[in-house]
Rosetta silent file (secondary structure, phi, psi, omega in degrees, C-alpha in Angstrom):
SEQUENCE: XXXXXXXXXXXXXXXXXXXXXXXXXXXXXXXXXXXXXXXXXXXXXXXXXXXXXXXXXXXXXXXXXXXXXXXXXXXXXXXXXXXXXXXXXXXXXXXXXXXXXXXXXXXXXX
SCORE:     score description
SCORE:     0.000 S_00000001
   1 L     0.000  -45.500  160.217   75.368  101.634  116.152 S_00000001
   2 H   -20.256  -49.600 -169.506   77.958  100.772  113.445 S_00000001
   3 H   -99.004  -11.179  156.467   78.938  103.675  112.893 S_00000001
   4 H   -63.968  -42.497  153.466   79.558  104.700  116.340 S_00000001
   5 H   -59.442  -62.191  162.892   81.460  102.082  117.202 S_00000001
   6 H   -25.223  -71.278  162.248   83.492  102.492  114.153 S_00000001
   7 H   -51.266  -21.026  163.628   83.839  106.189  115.233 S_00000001
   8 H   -75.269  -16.928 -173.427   85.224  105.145  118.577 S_00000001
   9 H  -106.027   -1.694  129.558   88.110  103.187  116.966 S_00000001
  10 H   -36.404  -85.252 -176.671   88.971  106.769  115.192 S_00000001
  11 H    -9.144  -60.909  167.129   88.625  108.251  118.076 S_00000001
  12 L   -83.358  -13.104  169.774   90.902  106.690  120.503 S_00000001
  13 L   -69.158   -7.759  162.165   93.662  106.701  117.797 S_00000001
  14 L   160.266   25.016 -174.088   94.060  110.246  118.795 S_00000001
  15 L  -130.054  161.926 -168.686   91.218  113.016  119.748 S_00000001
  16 L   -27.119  173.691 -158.066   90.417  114.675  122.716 S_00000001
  17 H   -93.067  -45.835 -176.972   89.633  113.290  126.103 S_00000001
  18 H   -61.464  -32.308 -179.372   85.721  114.859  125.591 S_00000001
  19 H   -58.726  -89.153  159.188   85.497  113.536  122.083 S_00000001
  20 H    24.661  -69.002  179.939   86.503  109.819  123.886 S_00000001
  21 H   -73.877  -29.734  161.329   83.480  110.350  125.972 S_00000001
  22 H  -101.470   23.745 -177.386   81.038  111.410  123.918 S_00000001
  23 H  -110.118  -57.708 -175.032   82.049  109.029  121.215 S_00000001
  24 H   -66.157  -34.673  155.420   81.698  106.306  123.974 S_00000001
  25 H   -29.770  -63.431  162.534   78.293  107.293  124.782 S_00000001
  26 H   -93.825   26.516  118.303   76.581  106.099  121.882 S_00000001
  27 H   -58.146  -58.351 -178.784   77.686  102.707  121.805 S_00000001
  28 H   -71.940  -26.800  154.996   76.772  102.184  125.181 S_00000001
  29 H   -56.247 -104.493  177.440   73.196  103.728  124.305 S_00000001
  30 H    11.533  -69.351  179.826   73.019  101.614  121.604 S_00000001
  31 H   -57.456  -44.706 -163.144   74.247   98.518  123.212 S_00000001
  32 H   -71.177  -55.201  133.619   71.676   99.252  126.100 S_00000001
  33 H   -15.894  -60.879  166.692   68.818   99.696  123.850 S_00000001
  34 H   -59.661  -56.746 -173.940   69.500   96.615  121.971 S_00000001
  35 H   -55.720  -41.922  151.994   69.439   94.485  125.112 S_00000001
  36 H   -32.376  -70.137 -172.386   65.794   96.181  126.052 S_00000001
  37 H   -40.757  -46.590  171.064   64.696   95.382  122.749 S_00000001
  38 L   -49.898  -25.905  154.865   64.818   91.542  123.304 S_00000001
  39 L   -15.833  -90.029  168.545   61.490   91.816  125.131 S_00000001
  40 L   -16.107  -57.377 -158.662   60.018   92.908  122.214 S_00000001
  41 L  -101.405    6.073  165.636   60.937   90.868  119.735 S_00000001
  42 H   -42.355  -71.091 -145.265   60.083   87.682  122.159 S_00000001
  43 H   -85.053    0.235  171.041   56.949   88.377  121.839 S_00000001
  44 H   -74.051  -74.222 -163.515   57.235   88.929  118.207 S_00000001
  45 H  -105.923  -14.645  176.238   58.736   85.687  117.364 S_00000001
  46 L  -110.145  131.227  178.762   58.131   83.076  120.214 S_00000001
  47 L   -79.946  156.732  147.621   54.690   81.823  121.366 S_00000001
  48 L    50.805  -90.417 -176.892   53.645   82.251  124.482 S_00000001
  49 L  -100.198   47.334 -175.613   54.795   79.638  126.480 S_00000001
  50 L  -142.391  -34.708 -153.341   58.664   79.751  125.401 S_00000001
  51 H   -47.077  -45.367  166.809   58.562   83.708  126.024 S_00000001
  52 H   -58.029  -52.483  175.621   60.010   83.834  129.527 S_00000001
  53 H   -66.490  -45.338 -178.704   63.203   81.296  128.539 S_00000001
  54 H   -81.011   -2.272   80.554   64.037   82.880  125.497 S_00000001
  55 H    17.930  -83.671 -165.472   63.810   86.449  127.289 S_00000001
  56 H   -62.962  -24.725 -152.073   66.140   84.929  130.286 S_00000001
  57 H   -95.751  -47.009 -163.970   68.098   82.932  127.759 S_00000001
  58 H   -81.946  -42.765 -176.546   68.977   86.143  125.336 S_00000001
  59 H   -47.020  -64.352  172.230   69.680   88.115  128.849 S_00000001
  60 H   -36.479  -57.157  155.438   71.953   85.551  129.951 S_00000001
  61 H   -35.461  -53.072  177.997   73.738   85.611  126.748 S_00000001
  62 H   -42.816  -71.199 -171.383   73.405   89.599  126.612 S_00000001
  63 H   -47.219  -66.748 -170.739   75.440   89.011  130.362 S_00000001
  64 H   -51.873  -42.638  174.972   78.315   86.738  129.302 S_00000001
  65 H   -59.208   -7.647 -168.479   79.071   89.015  126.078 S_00000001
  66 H  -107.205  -13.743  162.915   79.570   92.006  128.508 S_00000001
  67 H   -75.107  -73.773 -148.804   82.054   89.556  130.678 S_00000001
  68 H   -54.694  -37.249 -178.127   83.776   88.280  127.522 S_00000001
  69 H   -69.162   -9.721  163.501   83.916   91.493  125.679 S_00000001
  70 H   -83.907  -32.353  158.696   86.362   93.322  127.707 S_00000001
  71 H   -31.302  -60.252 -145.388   88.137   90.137  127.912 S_00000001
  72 H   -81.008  -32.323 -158.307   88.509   89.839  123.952 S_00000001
  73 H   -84.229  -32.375  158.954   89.418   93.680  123.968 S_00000001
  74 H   -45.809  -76.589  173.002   91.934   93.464  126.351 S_00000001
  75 H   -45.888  -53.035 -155.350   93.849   90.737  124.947 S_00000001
  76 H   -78.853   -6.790  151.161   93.571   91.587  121.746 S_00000001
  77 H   -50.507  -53.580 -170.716   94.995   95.029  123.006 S_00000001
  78 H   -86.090   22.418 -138.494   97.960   93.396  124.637 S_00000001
  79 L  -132.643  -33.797 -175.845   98.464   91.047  121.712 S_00000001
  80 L    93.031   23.758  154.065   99.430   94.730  120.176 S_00000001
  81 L   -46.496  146.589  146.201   96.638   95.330  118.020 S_00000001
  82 L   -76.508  154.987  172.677   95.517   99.368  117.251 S_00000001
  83 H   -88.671  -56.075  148.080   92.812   99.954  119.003 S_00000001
  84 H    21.067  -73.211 -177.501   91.434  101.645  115.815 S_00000001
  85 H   -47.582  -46.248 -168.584   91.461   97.881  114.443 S_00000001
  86 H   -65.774  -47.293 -156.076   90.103   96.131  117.666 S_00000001
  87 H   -86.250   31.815  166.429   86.656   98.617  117.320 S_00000001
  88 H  -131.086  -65.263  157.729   86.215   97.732  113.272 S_00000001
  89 H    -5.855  -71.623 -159.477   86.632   94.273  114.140 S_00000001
  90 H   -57.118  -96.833  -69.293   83.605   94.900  116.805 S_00000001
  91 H  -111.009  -16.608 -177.740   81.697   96.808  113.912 S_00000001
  92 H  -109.903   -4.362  137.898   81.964   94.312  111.508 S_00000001
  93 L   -37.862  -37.596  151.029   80.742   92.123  114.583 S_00000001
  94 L  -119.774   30.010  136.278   77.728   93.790  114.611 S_00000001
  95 L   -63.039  -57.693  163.210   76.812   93.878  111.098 S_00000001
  96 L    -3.950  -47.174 -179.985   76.486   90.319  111.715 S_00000001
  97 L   -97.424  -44.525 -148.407   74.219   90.785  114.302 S_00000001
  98 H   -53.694  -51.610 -137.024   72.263   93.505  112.859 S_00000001
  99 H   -55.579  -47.735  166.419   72.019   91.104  109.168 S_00000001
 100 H   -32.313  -56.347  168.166   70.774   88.283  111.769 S_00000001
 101 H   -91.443    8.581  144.078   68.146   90.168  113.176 S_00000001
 102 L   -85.387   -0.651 -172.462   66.902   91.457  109.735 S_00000001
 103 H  -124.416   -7.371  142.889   66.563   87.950  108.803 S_00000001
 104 H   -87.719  -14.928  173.431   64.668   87.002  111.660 S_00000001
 105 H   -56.756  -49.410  168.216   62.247   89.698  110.976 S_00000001
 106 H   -34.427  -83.168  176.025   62.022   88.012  107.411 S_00000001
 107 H   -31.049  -32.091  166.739   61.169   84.966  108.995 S_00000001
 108 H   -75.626  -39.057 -179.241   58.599   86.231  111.273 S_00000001
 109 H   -88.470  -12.626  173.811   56.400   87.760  108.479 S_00000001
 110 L   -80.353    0.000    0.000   56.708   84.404  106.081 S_00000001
């Protein structure tokens, strides 16, 4: 997903209106995918009877970042960033995340 995002802050810096869109595509796969995925990994790392809260609790989270993140992008647009900049920002935003959820995966198997 890194690299997609990445590729979107190319993107918008100056190629076509289809590149735009199909550049935009797989981030929002991505993103969409991840947010599925919390199911999964519930049930992975939380017993039982925590499964349901941390499920609603990572949606619920999931929800406010999809409020805030247009927010952040927005400002930091009119603030006069490139947009180039704002979507390597995100990207190094979700290394973050990804290194985080390699290190609960550690954590699950010790």
């Amino acid at each position: 997903m890194r690299p997609f995002v990445a590729a979107l802050g190319w993107v918008i810096g100056g190629g076509s209106t289809w590149a735009l869109l199909g550049t935009a595509f797989l981030p929002g796969t991505c993103v969409t995918g991840g947010q599925m995925s919390v199911i999964a990994l519930a049930t992975v790392l939380y017993p039982p009877g925590m499964r349901s809260t941390v499920v609603g609790w990572a949606l619920g989270i999931g929800r406010l970042g999809g409020i805030a993140g247009p927010l952040i992008v927005g400002s930091a647009l009119g603030a006069g960033f490139l947009p180039r900049d704002v979507f390597f920002a995100l990207a190094v935003v979700l290394v973050v995340a990804s290194i985080s959820v390699l290190m609960l995966e550690r954590r699950s198997r010790a």
